[in-house]
Amino acid sequence: MLNRDVREKLIAIVGENNVEDNNASLLAYSYDSTPRYQTLPDAMVAPRNKHEVSAVVKVCNEHQIPIVPRGSGTNLCAGTTPSEGGIVLIFKHMREILEIDEENLTMTVQAGVYTKDILDRAQAVGLFYPPDPGSMHISQIGGNISENSGGLRGLKYGVTRDYVLGLEIVLPNGEIIQTGGKLAKDVAGYDLTRLYVGAEGTLGVITEAILKLVPQPETKQTMLALYHDLGAAAESVSAIIANRIIPATLEFLDQATVQVVEDYAKIGLPTEAKAVLLIEQDGPPEVVARDMEKIASLCKDNQAFDVQVAQTDEEAEQLTAARRTALSALSRLKPTTILEDATVPRSKIAAMVKAIGEIAAKYELTICTFGHAGDGNLHPTCLTDARNEQEMELVEKAFAEIFEKAVELGGTITGEHGVGMMKLPYLHLKAGEHGVEAMRRIKQALDPHGIMNPGKMFEPLTKQSKEMEK
């Protein structure tokens, strides 16, 4: 628990109503959307502006109190679980869209703004913010930036990192810095903006962001391609990209996922198909029409037994919305749903899907697979029960093999979920021991007391290592 002196200092900064340490509040902020990870913090603190964030961080740095910056807690890597206690910093008072600059195509926002609000405000002036994480209706931009969130449109438009032009950051010592700006070019020193995107709150607190906007696409079309064979669906993905067509969305669902989603959404999804590709293209009408015609032909050439084009905007929206419900639908089947992500080069999707199936069979587990096939980002999802300790041991072994296979195929252990606590044991598979050590030393330089979201990404420097450095 926080001692009385620290608690009074925090209250003096943010006000008594913005420091909560009752049991209900501590429980509410003890976990995020990741199963099986939960630790009570010592308090929840809700600063009202960047200056209060700075003052709170200075107090915590002085007393070496852990800080966990938290958005809506929708992450899937245990990235905002207060594993070492301390305070959870939330941004319910910092939800303002500060500026929409139509001349420079930017939007400046505070960390607590909901992702969907950013998209809606951009569309209201004929502009577009492409990143669309599955939780965009409730996720906050600060969390998106900290996890470098992806989404369905990642293939054509990229991920959150590609739309962050500048940041306002409170460093672990409480100092406030600005990085980047409304610039197309800027090579003045280290690219600190990029360093903080995806840093999972381990290097400081993001309070504001300058986001890049793009023109709103003129039109879009959506289709489903149905397959009797998983491999044929994966080959279609490779064929589409090889023909120099980059769809806005190119999603993959296996039969088990389609069946569960259809039972949940009831919109007439083809449950007889072994695999389904959901494909969307946007842009000028003539380009969209040409691309969709060619995509349909490529899918049929690669053994699609049916290709269905949405006839109305409502039908298209239903199809995309159904894909977004995959996790919610799967979560209804078992007490515990573990959604992971492993990314491989597009050319290796078929091999990765096959490997996931073989690993699931080896450990006698139920693993459904869906994901962003266009960028090689698959989501193997295990339906299990955390109360079954024997099965959970098998689940851990299965996912370890899945991550190893992804790296073996030239991929990575996470394409968009982040490392957090959940994938901490596997980071070395991708980054290597020396790479992990380089990251650890950056952390040590910026956060010598280790107060920023400790226990995430990698283990801290050991006492022995610190003594050797001296």
Tab-separated table of C-alpha atoms in Angstrom:
chain	number	residue	atom	x	y	z
A	1	MET	CA	0.000	0.000	0.000
A	2	LEU	CA	1.026	3.621	-0.547
A	3	ASN	CA	2.224	5.283	2.604
A	4	ARG	CA	0.280	8.263	3.926
A	5	ASP	CA	2.848	10.806	2.767
A	6	VAL	CA	2.791	9.605	-0.854
A	7	ARG	CA	-0.991	9.370	-0.914
A	8	GLU	CA	-1.334	12.947	0.329
A	9	LYS	CA	1.145	14.168	-2.278
A	10	LEU	CA	-0.871	12.502	-5.055
A	11	ILE	CA	-4.139	13.936	-3.741
A	12	ALA	CA	-2.567	17.404	-3.636
A	13	ILE	CA	-1.712	17.037	-7.330
A	14	VAL	CA	-4.875	15.521	-8.852
A	15	GLY	CA	-7.560	16.042	-6.204
A	16	GLU	CA	-9.067	13.583	-3.753
A	17	ASN	CA	-11.656	12.264	-6.229
A	18	ASN	CA	-8.901	11.238	-8.636
A	19	VAL	CA	-7.003	8.951	-6.272
A	20	GLU	CA	-8.841	5.712	-5.579
A	21	ASP	CA	-7.606	2.868	-3.393
A	22	ASN	CA	-10.834	1.208	-2.335
A	23	ASN	CA	-11.167	-2.519	-2.958
A	24	ALA	CA	-13.607	-2.137	-5.867
A	25	SER	CA	-11.314	0.225	-7.782
A	26	LEU	CA	-8.207	-1.844	-7.113
A	27	LEU	CA	-9.965	-4.957	-8.384
A	28	ALA	CA	-11.247	-3.157	-11.495
A	29	TYR	CA	-7.713	-2.152	-12.494
A	30	SER	CA	-6.006	-5.393	-11.510
A	31	TYR	CA	-6.353	-7.019	-14.931
A	32	ASP	CA	-6.818	-6.295	-18.630
A	33	SER	CA	-8.248	-8.390	-21.496
A	34	THR	CA	-5.585	-11.082	-21.158
A	35	PRO	CA	-6.713	-14.271	-19.411
A	36	ARG	CA	-4.892	-15.552	-16.316
A	37	TYR	CA	-3.012	-12.374	-15.371
A	38	GLN	CA	-4.180	-10.343	-12.384
A	39	THR	CA	-2.450	-8.310	-9.652
A	40	LEU	CA	-3.914	-5.632	-7.406
A	41	PRO	CA	-2.385	-2.147	-7.731
A	42	ASP	CA	-1.960	0.117	-4.735
A	43	ALA	CA	-4.024	2.930	-6.202
A	44	MET	CA	-5.652	4.319	-9.329
A	45	VAL	CA	-4.695	7.901	-10.233
A	46	ALA	CA	-6.497	10.006	-12.863
A	47	PRO	CA	-4.542	13.167	-13.777
A	48	ARG	CA	-6.414	15.990	-15.481
A	49	ASN	CA	-3.618	17.321	-17.707
A	50	LYS	CA	-0.001	16.798	-18.700
A	51	HIS	CA	1.309	18.912	-15.843
A	52	GLU	CA	-0.435	16.684	-13.334
A	53	VAL	CA	0.943	13.623	-15.118
A	54	SER	CA	4.417	15.127	-14.787
A	55	ALA	CA	3.955	15.870	-11.085
A	56	VAL	CA	2.616	12.365	-10.369
A	57	VAL	CA	5.543	10.763	-12.205
A	58	LYS	CA	8.026	12.891	-10.232
A	59	VAL	CA	6.526	11.667	-6.954
A	60	CYS	CA	6.638	8.058	-8.094
A	61	ASN	CA	10.185	8.404	-9.345
A	62	GLU	CA	11.289	9.914	-6.029
A	63	HIS	CA	9.714	7.078	-4.041
A	64	GLN	CA	10.389	4.378	-6.691
A	65	ILE	CA	6.705	3.493	-7.056
A	66	PRO	CA	5.727	1.519	-10.190
A	67	ILE	CA	3.500	3.300	-12.740
A	68	VAL	CA	1.269	1.451	-15.206
A	69	PRO	CA	-0.179	3.791	-17.882
A	70	ARG	CA	-3.509	2.271	-18.929
A	71	GLY	CA	-6.053	3.006	-21.612
A	72	SER	CA	-9.174	0.853	-21.738
A	73	GLY	CA	-7.265	-2.341	-20.936
A	74	THR	CA	-8.199	-4.047	-24.217
A	75	ASN	CA	-4.689	-5.357	-24.897
A	76	LEU	CA	-4.115	-9.104	-25.180
A	77	CYS	CA	-0.554	-9.440	-23.861
A	78	ALA	CA	-1.038	-8.588	-20.170
A	79	GLY	CA	0.549	-5.259	-21.013
A	80	THR	CA	-1.356	-3.230	-18.412
A	81	THR	CA	-1.548	-5.663	-15.508
A	82	PRO	CA	0.071	-4.000	-12.460
A	83	SER	CA	2.317	-6.993	-11.838
A	84	GLU	CA	4.405	-5.187	-9.215
A	85	GLY	CA	1.670	-3.085	-7.645
A	86	GLY	CA	2.124	0.668	-7.640
A	87	ILE	CA	-0.315	3.014	-9.333
A	88	VAL	CA	-2.412	2.595	-12.464
A	89	LEU	CA	-2.517	5.869	-14.384
A	90	ILE	CA	-5.754	6.401	-16.336
A	91	PHE	CA	-6.775	9.159	-18.742
A	92	LYS	CA	-10.508	9.643	-18.262
A	93	HIS	CA	-9.976	13.426	-17.970
A	94	MET	CA	-7.741	13.636	-21.063
A	95	ARG	CA	-10.124	12.785	-23.895
A	96	GLU	CA	-10.032	15.934	-25.990
A	97	ILE	CA	-9.437	16.172	-29.720
A	98	LEU	CA	-7.340	19.311	-29.647
A	99	GLU	CA	-7.120	20.126	-33.355
A	100	ILE	CA	-7.972	18.933	-36.839
A	101	ASP	CA	-5.591	20.581	-39.292
A	102	GLU	CA	-7.060	20.114	-42.767
A	103	GLU	CA	-4.164	21.947	-44.437
A	104	ASN	CA	-1.523	19.619	-43.022
A	105	LEU	CA	-3.824	16.572	-42.798
A	106	THR	CA	-3.217	16.010	-39.087
A	107	MET	CA	-5.199	15.577	-35.893
A	108	THR	CA	-3.819	16.354	-32.440
A	109	VAL	CA	-5.377	14.368	-29.598
A	110	GLN	CA	-4.956	13.626	-25.921
A	111	ALA	CA	-4.066	10.099	-24.839
A	112	GLY	CA	-7.548	9.170	-23.602
A	113	VAL	CA	-9.443	9.783	-26.855
A	114	TYR	CA	-11.303	6.714	-28.130
A	115	THR	CA	-10.036	5.360	-31.452
A	116	LYS	CA	-13.522	5.318	-33.008
A	117	ASP	CA	-13.980	9.007	-32.154
A	118	ILE	CA	-10.803	9.797	-34.098
A	119	LEU	CA	-12.097	7.895	-37.115
A	120	ASP	CA	-15.518	9.570	-36.925
A	121	ARG	CA	-14.137	13.097	-36.537
A	122	ALA	CA	-11.802	12.577	-39.486
A	123	GLN	CA	-14.632	11.278	-41.667
A	124	ALA	CA	-16.788	14.267	-40.743
A	125	VAL	CA	-14.355	16.521	-42.657
A	126	GLY	CA	-13.758	14.086	-45.537
A	127	LEU	CA	-10.560	12.617	-44.140
A	128	PHE	CA	-9.580	9.140	-42.971
A	129	TYR	CA	-7.680	7.639	-40.028
A	130	PRO	CA	-6.966	4.074	-41.237
A	131	PRO	CA	-5.794	2.082	-38.147
A	132	ASP	CA	-8.737	-0.018	-36.948
A	133	PRO	CA	-7.923	-2.371	-34.065
A	134	GLY	CA	-10.713	-4.804	-33.254
A	135	SER	CA	-11.438	-2.939	-30.036
A	136	MET	CA	-11.548	0.497	-31.678
A	137	HIS	CA	-14.980	1.335	-30.223
A	138	ILE	CA	-13.545	1.274	-26.705
A	139	SER	CA	-9.750	1.389	-27.039
A	140	GLN	CA	-7.898	4.659	-26.430
A	141	ILE	CA	-5.266	6.161	-28.690
A	142	GLY	CA	-2.615	6.202	-25.949
A	143	GLY	CA	-2.988	2.447	-25.608
A	144	ASN	CA	-2.996	1.980	-29.391
A	145	ILE	CA	0.273	3.867	-29.626
A	146	SER	CA	1.855	2.033	-26.696
A	147	GLU	CA	1.021	-1.341	-28.256
A	148	ASN	CA	1.432	-0.223	-31.912
A	149	SER	CA	-2.009	-1.656	-32.633
A	150	GLY	CA	-2.862	-3.100	-36.027
A	151	GLY	CA	-6.235	-4.017	-37.483
A	152	LEU	CA	-8.083	-5.226	-40.545
A	153	ARG	CA	-6.754	-2.464	-42.808
A	154	GLY	CA	-3.094	-3.086	-41.982
A	155	LEU	CA	-2.208	-4.642	-45.348
A	156	LYS	CA	-2.900	-1.546	-47.433
A	157	TYR	CA	-2.633	1.223	-44.877
A	158	GLY	CA	-0.174	0.010	-42.259
A	159	VAL	CA	-0.500	0.088	-38.466
A	160	THR	CA	-0.663	2.761	-35.772
A	161	ARG	CA	3.073	3.515	-36.059
A	162	ASP	CA	2.573	4.701	-39.634
A	163	TYR	CA	0.173	7.457	-38.512
A	164	VAL	CA	2.000	8.887	-35.501
A	165	LEU	CA	3.863	12.030	-36.534
A	166	GLY	CA	4.665	13.395	-33.105
A	167	LEU	CA	4.211	12.754	-29.404
A	168	GLU	CA	4.146	14.566	-26.116
A	169	ILE	CA	5.795	12.337	-23.521
A	170	VAL	CA	6.370	12.539	-19.783
A	171	LEU	CA	9.720	10.882	-19.126
A	172	PRO	CA	10.275	8.636	-16.079
A	173	ASN	CA	11.878	11.572	-14.237
A	174	GLY	CA	8.783	13.720	-14.832
A	175	GLU	CA	10.210	15.951	-17.555
A	176	ILE	CA	7.969	16.658	-20.562
A	177	ILE	CA	9.311	16.367	-24.111
A	178	GLN	CA	7.826	16.760	-27.589
A	179	THR	CA	8.922	14.590	-30.485
A	180	GLY	CA	8.249	14.939	-34.202
A	181	GLY	CA	5.569	17.312	-35.491
A	182	LYS	CA	3.476	18.152	-38.554
A	183	LEU	CA	6.373	17.338	-40.821
A	184	ALA	CA	6.852	15.177	-43.874
A	185	LYS	CA	10.595	15.079	-43.212
A	186	ASP	CA	12.520	15.297	-39.945
A	187	VAL	CA	15.904	13.691	-39.276
A	188	ALA	CA	16.964	15.868	-36.350
A	189	GLY	CA	18.516	13.344	-34.003
A	190	TYR	CA	17.194	9.964	-32.890
A	191	ASP	CA	13.646	9.114	-33.928
A	192	LEU	CA	12.175	9.162	-30.433
A	193	THR	CA	8.636	9.079	-31.814
A	194	ARG	CA	9.231	5.643	-33.281
A	195	LEU	CA	10.984	4.475	-30.123
A	196	TYR	CA	7.931	5.220	-28.000
A	197	VAL	CA	5.406	3.688	-30.398
A	198	GLY	CA	5.128	0.079	-29.263
A	199	ALA	CA	7.206	0.634	-26.111
A	200	GLU	CA	4.224	-0.563	-24.023
A	201	GLY	CA	4.545	2.233	-21.457
A	202	THR	CA	7.969	1.017	-20.324
A	203	LEU	CA	9.818	4.228	-21.242
A	204	GLY	CA	7.429	7.005	-20.246
A	205	VAL	CA	3.835	8.252	-20.395
A	206	ILE	CA	2.292	9.402	-23.687
A	207	THR	CA	-0.019	12.376	-23.082
A	208	GLU	CA	-0.664	13.737	-26.589
A	209	ALA	CA	-0.188	12.631	-30.184
A	210	ILE	CA	-0.128	14.254	-33.604
A	211	LEU	CA	-1.732	11.802	-36.027
A	212	LYS	CA	-1.525	11.671	-39.800
A	213	LEU	CA	-4.790	11.651	-41.768
A	214	VAL	CA	-5.326	10.711	-45.418
A	215	PRO	CA	-8.089	11.522	-47.929
A	216	GLN	CA	-11.277	9.509	-47.506
A	217	PRO	CA	-11.528	6.710	-50.142
A	218	GLU	CA	-14.213	7.405	-52.744
A	219	THR	CA	-15.803	3.970	-52.627
A	220	LYS	CA	-15.307	0.388	-51.496
A	221	GLN	CA	-16.482	-3.137	-52.288
A	222	THR	CA	-16.478	-6.300	-50.172
A	223	MET	CA	-16.448	-9.966	-51.190
A	224	LEU	CA	-16.230	-13.442	-49.688
A	225	ALA	CA	-14.218	-16.202	-51.357
A	226	LEU	CA	-15.069	-19.743	-50.208
A	227	TYR	CA	-12.766	-22.762	-50.210
A	228	HIS	CA	-12.857	-26.481	-49.521
A	229	ASP	CA	-9.142	-26.395	-48.731
A	230	LEU	CA	-7.129	-24.184	-46.316
A	231	GLY	CA	-4.059	-24.330	-48.496
A	232	ALA	CA	-5.952	-23.075	-51.537
A	233	ALA	CA	-7.145	-20.044	-49.583
A	234	ALA	CA	-3.583	-19.275	-48.533
A	235	GLU	CA	-2.383	-19.655	-52.131
A	236	SER	CA	-5.032	-17.158	-53.201
A	237	VAL	CA	-3.607	-14.606	-50.801
A	238	SER	CA	-0.148	-15.014	-52.330
A	239	ALA	CA	-1.578	-14.823	-55.855
A	240	ILE	CA	-3.435	-11.573	-55.150
A	241	ILE	CA	-0.327	-9.859	-53.793
A	242	ALA	CA	1.886	-11.323	-56.528
A	243	ASN	CA	-0.414	-9.661	-59.075
A	244	ARG	CA	0.387	-6.274	-57.526
A	245	ILE	CA	-3.051	-5.831	-55.963
A	246	ILE	CA	-3.099	-4.540	-52.398
A	247	PRO	CA	-6.611	-4.866	-50.925
A	248	ALA	CA	-7.697	-2.656	-48.051
A	249	THR	CA	-8.691	-5.792	-46.140
A	250	LEU	CA	-7.711	-9.413	-46.742
A	251	GLU	CA	-8.903	-11.570	-43.855
A	252	PHE	CA	-8.821	-15.325	-43.262
A	253	LEU	CA	-11.197	-17.474	-41.197
A	254	ASP	CA	-11.049	-21.242	-40.812
A	255	GLN	CA	-14.237	-23.339	-40.759
A	256	ALA	CA	-14.422	-23.605	-36.983
A	257	THR	CA	-14.287	-19.813	-36.664
A	258	VAL	CA	-16.874	-19.287	-39.418
A	259	GLN	CA	-19.281	-21.671	-37.721
A	260	VAL	CA	-18.960	-19.957	-34.361
A	261	VAL	CA	-19.227	-16.447	-35.841
A	262	GLU	CA	-22.320	-17.388	-37.838
A	263	ASP	CA	-23.958	-18.895	-34.768
A	264	TYR	CA	-23.260	-15.601	-33.014
A	265	ALA	CA	-24.003	-13.053	-35.781
A	266	LYS	CA	-26.598	-14.997	-37.830
A	267	ILE	CA	-26.001	-13.187	-41.125
A	268	GLY	CA	-25.780	-16.216	-43.421
A	269	LEU	CA	-22.050	-16.954	-43.436
A	270	PRO	CA	-21.143	-20.090	-45.446
A	271	THR	CA	-20.442	-22.647	-42.714
A	272	GLU	CA	-19.815	-25.398	-45.262
A	273	ALA	CA	-16.560	-23.760	-46.349
A	274	LYS	CA	-13.284	-25.057	-44.883
A	275	ALA	CA	-11.818	-21.549	-45.247
A	276	VAL	CA	-13.155	-18.101	-46.073
A	277	LEU	CA	-11.368	-15.004	-47.309
A	278	LEU	CA	-13.005	-11.650	-46.568
A	279	ILE	CA	-11.677	-9.140	-49.094
A	280	GLU	CA	-12.326	-5.410	-49.285
A	281	GLN	CA	-10.941	-2.870	-51.692
A	282	ASP	CA	-11.344	0.890	-51.592
A	283	GLY	CA	-10.380	3.817	-53.795
A	284	PRO	CA	-11.631	5.377	-57.055
A	285	PRO	CA	-14.660	3.456	-58.441
A	286	GLU	CA	-12.909	2.361	-61.633
A	287	VAL	CA	-9.881	1.028	-59.706
A	288	VAL	CA	-12.029	-0.805	-57.170
A	289	ALA	CA	-14.135	-2.424	-59.932
A	290	ARG	CA	-11.023	-3.518	-61.844
A	291	ASP	CA	-9.269	-4.874	-58.765
A	292	MET	CA	-12.291	-6.788	-57.479
A	293	GLU	CA	-12.862	-8.400	-60.866
A	294	LYS	CA	-9.229	-9.521	-60.979
A	295	ILE	CA	-9.302	-10.719	-57.357
A	296	ALA	CA	-12.416	-12.805	-58.025
A	297	SER	CA	-10.686	-14.386	-61.021
A	298	LEU	CA	-7.540	-15.165	-59.000
A	299	CYS	CA	-9.573	-16.744	-56.203
A	300	LYS	CA	-11.430	-18.978	-58.670
A	301	ASP	CA	-8.140	-19.921	-60.328
A	302	ASN	CA	-6.957	-21.030	-56.891
A	303	GLN	CA	-9.903	-23.364	-56.222
A	304	ALA	CA	-12.440	-21.030	-54.638
A	305	PHE	CA	-15.753	-22.832	-55.109
A	306	ASP	CA	-17.720	-19.605	-54.762
A	307	VAL	CA	-17.085	-15.863	-54.776
A	308	GLN	CA	-19.772	-13.585	-53.340
A	309	VAL	CA	-19.735	-9.789	-53.698
A	310	ALA	CA	-21.747	-7.743	-51.203
A	311	GLN	CA	-24.597	-6.041	-53.067
A	312	THR	CA	-25.238	-3.224	-50.592
A	313	ASP	CA	-23.290	-1.113	-48.129
A	314	GLU	CA	-25.316	-2.709	-45.322
A	315	GLU	CA	-24.386	-6.222	-46.435
A	316	ALA	CA	-20.724	-5.237	-46.709
A	317	GLU	CA	-20.795	-3.715	-43.235
A	318	GLN	CA	-22.381	-6.888	-41.835
A	319	LEU	CA	-19.583	-9.029	-43.265
A	320	THR	CA	-16.830	-6.822	-41.836
A	321	ALA	CA	-18.612	-6.523	-38.493
A	322	ALA	CA	-18.967	-10.313	-38.346
A	323	ARG	CA	-15.201	-10.698	-38.735
A	324	ARG	CA	-14.689	-8.232	-35.899
A	325	THR	CA	-16.897	-10.359	-33.638
A	326	ALA	CA	-14.687	-13.449	-33.991
A	327	LEU	CA	-13.153	-13.168	-30.529
A	328	SER	CA	-16.488	-12.401	-28.844
A	329	ALA	CA	-18.110	-15.344	-30.630
A	330	LEU	CA	-15.339	-17.785	-29.723
A	331	SER	CA	-15.354	-16.593	-26.111
A	332	ARG	CA	-18.853	-18.019	-25.657
A	333	LEU	CA	-17.701	-21.629	-26.082
A	334	LYS	CA	-15.294	-22.203	-23.199
A	335	PRO	CA	-14.538	-20.480	-19.877
A	336	THR	CA	-11.118	-19.342	-21.114
A	337	THR	CA	-10.271	-18.007	-24.570
A	338	ILE	CA	-6.600	-17.369	-25.341
A	339	LEU	CA	-6.203	-15.298	-28.490
A	340	GLU	CA	-2.639	-15.122	-29.764
A	341	ASP	CA	-0.960	-13.667	-32.813
A	342	ALA	CA	1.942	-14.957	-34.816
A	343	THR	CA	3.061	-13.354	-38.069
A	344	VAL	CA	4.834	-14.940	-41.012
A	345	PRO	CA	5.700	-13.788	-44.528
A	346	ARG	CA	2.601	-14.012	-46.737
A	347	SER	CA	4.183	-16.804	-48.752
A	348	LYS	CA	4.341	-18.928	-45.581
A	349	ILE	CA	0.697	-18.584	-44.502
A	350	ALA	CA	-0.288	-22.034	-45.767
A	351	ALA	CA	2.634	-23.657	-43.945
A	352	MET	CA	1.804	-21.759	-40.751
A	353	VAL	CA	-1.898	-22.658	-40.832
A	354	LYS	CA	-0.987	-26.302	-41.386
A	355	ALA	CA	1.504	-26.207	-38.506
A	356	ILE	CA	-1.076	-24.706	-36.135
A	357	GLY	CA	-3.475	-27.534	-36.986
A	358	GLU	CA	-0.800	-30.165	-36.400
A	359	ILE	CA	0.238	-28.627	-33.071
A	360	ALA	CA	-3.390	-28.460	-31.923
A	361	ALA	CA	-3.857	-32.133	-32.801
A	362	LYS	CA	-0.605	-33.091	-31.074
A	363	TYR	CA	-1.776	-31.616	-27.767
A	364	GLU	CA	-5.462	-32.482	-28.311
A	365	LEU	CA	-6.520	-28.838	-28.057
A	366	THR	CA	-9.232	-26.816	-29.775
A	367	ILE	CA	-7.494	-24.037	-31.708
A	368	CYS	CA	-9.455	-21.920	-34.183
A	369	THR	CA	-7.492	-19.732	-36.575
A	370	PHE	CA	-8.413	-16.433	-38.187
A	371	GLY	CA	-6.535	-13.231	-38.873
A	372	HIS	CA	-5.114	-10.708	-41.263
A	373	ALA	CA	-3.979	-13.021	-44.035
A	374	GLY	CA	-2.892	-10.162	-46.276
A	375	ASP	CA	-0.062	-9.221	-43.945
A	376	GLY	CA	0.625	-12.721	-42.643
A	377	ASN	CA	-0.756	-11.990	-39.171
A	378	LEU	CA	-2.693	-15.039	-37.921
A	379	HIS	CA	-4.631	-15.366	-34.669
A	380	PRO	CA	-4.587	-18.957	-33.374
A	381	THR	CA	-7.239	-18.949	-30.637
A	382	CYS	CA	-7.333	-21.701	-28.037
A	383	LEU	CA	-10.636	-22.519	-26.333
A	384	THR	CA	-9.852	-23.969	-22.931
A	385	ASP	CA	-10.484	-23.723	-19.184
A	386	ALA	CA	-7.907	-22.087	-16.922
A	387	ARG	CA	-9.122	-24.262	-14.024
A	388	ASN	CA	-7.796	-27.350	-15.810
A	389	GLU	CA	-4.111	-27.137	-14.850
A	390	GLN	CA	-3.079	-30.135	-16.939
A	391	GLU	CA	-4.654	-28.687	-20.069
A	392	MET	CA	-3.148	-25.255	-19.403
A	393	GLU	CA	0.314	-26.816	-19.365
A	394	LEU	CA	-0.438	-28.258	-22.804
A	395	VAL	CA	-1.702	-24.883	-24.000
A	396	GLU	CA	1.571	-23.231	-22.990
A	397	LYS	CA	3.599	-25.917	-24.769
A	398	ALA	CA	1.430	-25.595	-27.882
A	399	PHE	CA	1.818	-21.833	-28.120
A	400	ALA	CA	5.564	-22.074	-27.494
A	401	GLU	CA	5.770	-24.394	-30.519
A	402	ILE	CA	3.572	-22.050	-32.563
A	403	PHE	CA	5.868	-19.091	-31.827
A	404	GLU	CA	8.954	-21.166	-32.594
A	405	LYS	CA	7.440	-22.271	-35.903
A	406	ALA	CA	6.543	-18.698	-36.838
A	407	VAL	CA	10.121	-17.536	-36.264
A	408	GLU	CA	11.446	-20.589	-38.126
A	409	LEU	CA	9.343	-19.531	-41.132
A	410	GLY	CA	10.866	-16.051	-41.050
A	411	GLY	CA	8.127	-14.506	-38.915
A	412	THR	CA	7.721	-13.070	-35.439
A	413	ILE	CA	6.112	-13.920	-32.101
A	414	THR	CA	3.667	-11.012	-32.299
A	415	GLY	CA	2.434	-8.888	-35.162
A	416	GLU	CA	0.167	-6.506	-33.265
A	417	HIS	CA	-0.689	-7.660	-29.726
A	418	GLY	CA	2.634	-6.750	-28.137
A	419	VAL	CA	4.912	-8.588	-25.708
A	420	GLY	CA	3.734	-7.516	-22.250
A	421	MET	CA	3.983	-10.303	-19.701
A	422	MET	CA	2.437	-12.974	-21.878
A	423	LYS	CA	5.180	-13.159	-24.511
A	424	LEU	CA	8.071	-12.024	-22.360
A	425	PRO	CA	9.509	-15.592	-22.277
A	426	TYR	CA	9.576	-15.724	-26.090
A	427	LEU	CA	11.025	-12.322	-27.079
A	428	HIS	CA	14.504	-13.801	-27.454
A	429	LEU	CA	13.203	-16.087	-30.231
A	430	LYS	CA	12.748	-13.044	-32.455
A	431	ALA	CA	15.151	-10.421	-31.085
A	432	GLY	CA	17.970	-12.716	-29.975
A	433	GLU	CA	19.702	-12.478	-26.618
A	434	HIS	CA	21.838	-9.516	-27.701
A	435	GLY	CA	18.805	-7.730	-29.102
A	436	VAL	CA	16.923	-8.151	-25.841
A	437	GLU	CA	19.948	-6.868	-23.951
A	438	ALA	CA	20.106	-3.764	-26.176
A	439	MET	CA	16.443	-3.040	-25.397
A	440	ARG	CA	17.060	-3.593	-21.706
A	441	ARG	CA	19.884	-1.056	-21.719
A	442	ILE	CA	17.729	1.573	-23.417
A	443	LYS	CA	15.180	0.996	-20.664
A	444	GLN	CA	17.872	1.294	-17.986
A	445	ALA	CA	19.169	4.567	-19.442
A	446	LEU	CA	15.759	6.249	-19.602
A	447	ASP	CA	14.220	4.666	-16.508
A	448	PRO	CA	17.052	3.889	-14.064
A	449	HIS	CA	14.657	3.219	-11.167
A	450	GLY	CA	12.578	0.846	-13.311
A	451	ILE	CA	9.253	2.461	-12.372
A	452	MET	CA	7.605	2.472	-15.807
A	453	ASN	CA	5.375	-0.557	-16.316
A	454	PRO	CA	7.850	-2.994	-14.733
A	455	GLY	CA	7.687	-6.690	-15.555
A	456	LYS	CA	6.710	-6.138	-19.181
A	457	MET	CA	8.618	-6.837	-22.406
A	458	PHE	CA	11.684	-8.369	-20.694
A	459	GLU	CA	13.095	-9.052	-17.273
A	460	PRO	CA	14.915	-6.045	-15.742
A	461	LEU	CA	18.668	-5.953	-15.278
A	462	THR	CA	19.609	-8.317	-12.487
A	463	LYS	CA	21.306	-7.064	-9.353
A	464	GLN	CA	24.449	-8.865	-10.441
A	465	SER	CA	24.364	-7.153	-13.855
A	466	LYS	CA	23.988	-3.726	-12.239
A	467	GLU	CA	26.944	-4.387	-9.902
A	468	MET	CA	29.059	-5.503	-12.860
A	469	GLU	CA	28.204	-2.267	-14.696
A	470	LYS	CA	29.475	-0.247	-11.758
